[in-house]
Amino acid sequence: MIDFFQTINVKRFIFADGDNVNNPKMFIDFLNEQKYLELNSQIICFIGANTNQNNWYNNCVKYIQSIDKKTSFNLTPIRILTEGNNALDMVLSSYVGLAMGQNSRAEFVIVSNDKGYDSVVEHFRSLGVQIERKSICHATENEKEKSSKIKSANENLELIKELSKKILQIDNKKRPKKIATLKNVLKNLDRKSVTDKNITNVTSQIIKELEKEKKLTVKNQRLEWK
């Protein structure tokens, strides 16, 4: 019988579907968020034929140690050489049954986005076994792009507010009277963030911000400060 199933102190067995956890960092982040990186958890990850087992395992260890160098864990990769749509699923389900036969009082977790495992979970639950399936959510490209745009918009808003504040700190009589002069002042205030590429857009947004605050009006390309 497989040795890691016979560990008496194991309270939780985690069976990870390698088709869903082929990104080691994402996998370890998930385990950490779920508080599965514990001494009494046995993590078994089933890896497909197209994944480099040694690289995957070494990267997992590296990410775990970056979280806590003192973390003690049991992580076992199992390579599935047979190719086929359900090959990995069938082997994983078989190992779940083997583990239950050795330690039926433990908690069992299947980490996969594949709802096909739900029938396995429901069956064993009906027998009184503590088992569940957990999904790892992968952000789609659209979600990543949306998140990036939101981050960029927030950073831009902070820049506009900060530059507007700095402009108002200048003595009223010394503030720029023309839009062209305002552009030069903004560049000098933040040469890193204000570039030739974005200066026109930044200037326009700052004018709108100051007009909204009723600190400025624009007449015939001239700036009138209040």
Coordinates of C-alpha atoms in Angstrom, one line a residue:
M1 CA 0.0 0.0 0.0
I2 CA 1.1 3.6 -0.7
D3 CA 3.1 4.9 2.3
F4 CA 1.7 8.4 2.5
F5 CA -1.9 7.1 3.0
Q6 CA -0.7 5.3 6.2
T7 CA 0.4 8.4 8.0
I8 CA -1.6 8.3 11.3
N9 CA -1.4 12.0 12.1
V10 CA -2.8 13.2 8.7
K11 CA -6.1 15.0 9.3
R12 CA -6.6 16.2 5.7
F13 CA -5.8 14.8 2.3
I14 CA -5.8 17.2 -0.6
F15 CA -6.0 15.8 -4.1
A16 CA -5.1 18.4 -6.7
D17 CA -6.1 18.1 -10.4
G18 CA -2.9 19.1 -12.3
D19 CA -4.9 20.3 -15.2
N20 CA -6.1 23.1 -12.9
V21 CA -3.0 23.7 -10.8
N22 CA -0.2 23.7 -13.5
N23 CA 0.8 27.2 -12.3
P24 CA 2.8 26.5 -9.1
K25 CA 2.5 30.0 -7.6
M26 CA -1.2 30.1 -8.1
F27 CA -1.5 26.7 -6.6
I28 CA 0.5 27.6 -3.5
D29 CA -1.3 30.9 -3.1
F30 CA -4.6 28.9 -3.1
L31 CA -3.3 26.4 -0.5
N32 CA -2.2 29.3 1.7
E33 CA -5.5 31.2 1.4
Q34 CA -7.3 28.0 2.4
K35 CA -4.9 27.4 5.3
Y36 CA -4.0 24.0 3.9
L37 CA -0.2 24.5 4.4
E38 CA -0.2 22.7 7.6
L39 CA 1.8 19.9 9.1
N40 CA -1.2 17.6 9.3
S41 CA -2.2 18.0 5.6
Q42 CA -1.1 15.6 2.9
I43 CA -1.1 17.3 -0.5
I44 CA -1.1 15.0 -3.5
C45 CA -1.0 16.6 -7.0
F46 CA -1.7 14.6 -10.1
I47 CA 0.4 16.0 -13.0
G48 CA -0.2 15.3 -16.7
A49 CA 2.3 13.9 -19.1
N50 CA 3.0 17.4 -20.6
T51 CA 4.2 18.9 -17.3
N52 CA 7.8 18.8 -16.1
Q53 CA 7.3 17.2 -12.7
N54 CA 10.7 18.2 -11.2
N55 CA 10.3 21.9 -12.2
W56 CA 6.7 22.0 -11.0
Y57 CA 7.6 20.4 -7.6
N58 CA 10.7 22.6 -7.1
N59 CA 8.8 25.8 -7.9
C60 CA 6.1 24.7 -5.4
V61 CA 8.7 24.3 -2.7
K62 CA 10.2 27.7 -3.5
Y63 CA 6.9 29.5 -3.3
I64 CA 6.0 27.7 0.0
Q65 CA 9.3 28.7 1.6
S66 CA 8.8 32.3 0.4
I67 CA 5.6 32.4 2.4
D68 CA 7.2 30.8 5.5
K69 CA 10.6 29.2 5.5
K70 CA 9.7 27.2 8.6
T71 CA 6.6 25.6 7.0
S72 CA 6.6 21.9 7.2
F73 CA 4.5 20.2 4.5
N74 CA 3.8 17.0 2.8
L75 CA 3.6 17.5 -1.0
T76 CA 3.7 14.6 -3.3
P77 CA 3.5 14.9 -7.1
I78 CA 2.2 11.9 -9.1
R79 CA 2.8 11.8 -12.8
I80 CA 0.1 10.5 -15.1
L81 CA 1.7 9.1 -18.2
T82 CA -1.5 7.8 -19.8
E83 CA -3.1 10.3 -22.2
G84 CA -6.8 10.7 -22.6
N85 CA -9.7 13.1 -21.7
N86 CA -10.5 11.4 -18.3
A87 CA -7.2 9.6 -17.5
L88 CA -6.1 12.0 -14.8
D89 CA -9.7 12.2 -13.3
M90 CA -10.0 8.4 -13.1
V91 CA -6.6 8.0 -11.3
L92 CA -7.3 10.9 -8.9
S93 CA -10.7 9.4 -8.0
S94 CA -9.0 6.0 -7.4
Y95 CA -6.5 7.5 -5.0
V96 CA -9.3 9.2 -3.1
G97 CA -10.8 5.8 -2.5
L98 CA -7.5 4.3 -1.5
A99 CA -6.9 7.1 1.0
M100 CA -10.3 6.6 2.6
G101 CA -9.7 2.9 3.0
Q102 CA -6.6 3.7 5.1
N103 CA -7.8 6.8 7.0
S104 CA -11.6 7.2 6.8
R105 CA -11.7 9.7 9.6
A106 CA -9.7 12.3 7.7
E107 CA -11.0 15.2 5.7
F108 CA -10.7 14.9 2.0
V109 CA -10.5 17.8 -0.5
I110 CA -10.4 17.6 -4.3
V111 CA -8.9 20.7 -5.8
S112 CA -10.3 21.1 -9.3
N113 CA -12.6 23.3 -11.4
D114 CA -14.0 20.2 -13.0
K115 CA -17.6 19.6 -11.8
G116 CA -17.3 16.0 -12.9
Y117 CA -15.8 15.2 -9.5
D118 CA -19.1 16.3 -7.8
S119 CA -20.6 12.9 -8.3
V120 CA -17.6 11.4 -6.4
V121 CA -18.1 13.9 -3.6
E122 CA -21.8 13.4 -3.3
H123 CA -21.4 9.6 -3.2
F124 CA -18.9 9.6 -0.4
R125 CA -20.8 12.3 1.5
S126 CA -23.8 10.0 1.5
L127 CA -21.6 7.4 3.3
G128 CA -20.7 10.0 6.0
V129 CA -17.3 10.9 4.7
Q130 CA -16.1 14.5 5.1
I131 CA -15.2 15.5 1.5
E132 CA -15.6 18.5 -0.7
R133 CA -14.4 19.9 -4.0
K134 CA -12.7 23.3 -4.1
S135 CA -12.2 25.4 -7.3
I136 CA -9.2 27.5 -8.2
C137 CA -10.5 30.5 -10.1
H138 CA -8.4 31.5 -13.1
A139 CA -8.8 35.1 -14.2
T140 CA -9.7 35.3 -17.8
E141 CA -7.8 37.6 -20.2
N142 CA -10.8 40.0 -20.2
E143 CA -10.8 40.1 -16.4
K144 CA -7.1 40.7 -16.3
E145 CA -7.4 43.5 -18.9
K146 CA -10.3 45.0 -16.9
S147 CA -8.4 44.8 -13.7
S148 CA -5.3 46.5 -15.4
K149 CA -7.5 49.3 -16.7
I150 CA -9.1 49.9 -13.3
K151 CA -5.6 50.0 -11.7
S152 CA -4.4 52.4 -14.4
A153 CA -7.4 54.7 -14.0
N154 CA -7.0 54.8 -10.2
E155 CA -3.3 55.7 -10.5
N156 CA -4.2 58.4 -13.0
L157 CA -6.8 59.8 -10.7
E158 CA -4.3 60.0 -7.9
L159 CA -1.8 61.8 -10.1
I160 CA -4.4 64.4 -11.2
K161 CA -5.4 65.1 -7.6
E162 CA -1.8 65.3 -6.4
L163 CA -0.8 67.7 -9.2
S164 CA -3.9 69.8 -8.7
K165 CA -3.0 70.1 -5.0
K166 CA 0.6 71.2 -5.9
I167 CA -0.6 73.8 -8.4
L168 CA -2.9 75.3 -5.7
Q169 CA 0.1 75.5 -3.3
I170 CA 1.8 78.0 -5.7
D171 CA 1.1 81.6 -4.8
N172 CA -1.9 82.8 -6.7
K173 CA 0.0 85.6 -8.5
K174 CA 2.7 83.2 -9.6
R175 CA 0.4 80.5 -11.1
P176 CA 0.6 80.1 -14.9
K177 CA -1.7 82.3 -16.9
K178 CA -1.6 80.3 -20.1
I179 CA -2.3 76.6 -20.8
A180 CA 1.1 76.2 -22.5
T181 CA 2.8 77.6 -19.4
L182 CA 0.7 75.2 -17.2
K183 CA 2.0 72.3 -19.2
N184 CA 5.6 73.3 -18.5
V185 CA 4.8 73.7 -14.8
L186 CA 3.3 70.3 -14.6
K187 CA 6.3 68.7 -16.2
N188 CA 8.6 70.3 -13.7
L189 CA 6.4 69.1 -10.8
D190 CA 6.5 65.4 -11.8
R191 CA 8.9 64.6 -14.7
K192 CA 8.5 60.9 -14.1
S193 CA 4.7 60.7 -14.5
V194 CA 4.1 63.7 -16.8
T195 CA 5.6 63.0 -20.2
D196 CA 5.4 64.5 -23.7
K197 CA 3.0 61.6 -24.5
N198 CA 0.4 62.3 -21.8
I199 CA 0.9 66.0 -21.0
T200 CA -2.0 67.3 -23.1
N201 CA -4.4 64.7 -21.5
V202 CA -3.1 65.4 -17.9
T203 CA -3.3 69.2 -18.4
S204 CA -6.9 68.8 -19.6
Q205 CA -7.9 66.7 -16.7
I206 CA -6.3 69.0 -14.2
I207 CA -8.1 72.0 -15.6
K208 CA -11.4 70.1 -15.4
E209 CA -10.6 69.1 -11.8
L210 CA -9.8 72.7 -10.8
E211 CA -12.8 74.1 -12.6
K212 CA -15.0 71.6 -10.7
E213 CA -13.5 72.8 -7.5
K214 CA -14.2 76.4 -8.7
K215 CA -10.5 77.3 -8.3
L216 CA -10.1 78.1 -12.0
T217 CA -11.8 79.4 -15.1
V218 CA -10.5 79.3 -18.7
K219 CA -11.2 82.2 -21.1
N220 CA -9.7 82.5 -24.6
Q221 CA -6.9 80.0 -23.6
R222 CA -6.0 82.1 -20.6
L223 CA -6.3 80.8 -17.0
E224 CA -8.0 82.9 -14.4
W225 CA -7.4 81.7 -10.8
K226 CA -9.8 82.3 -7.9

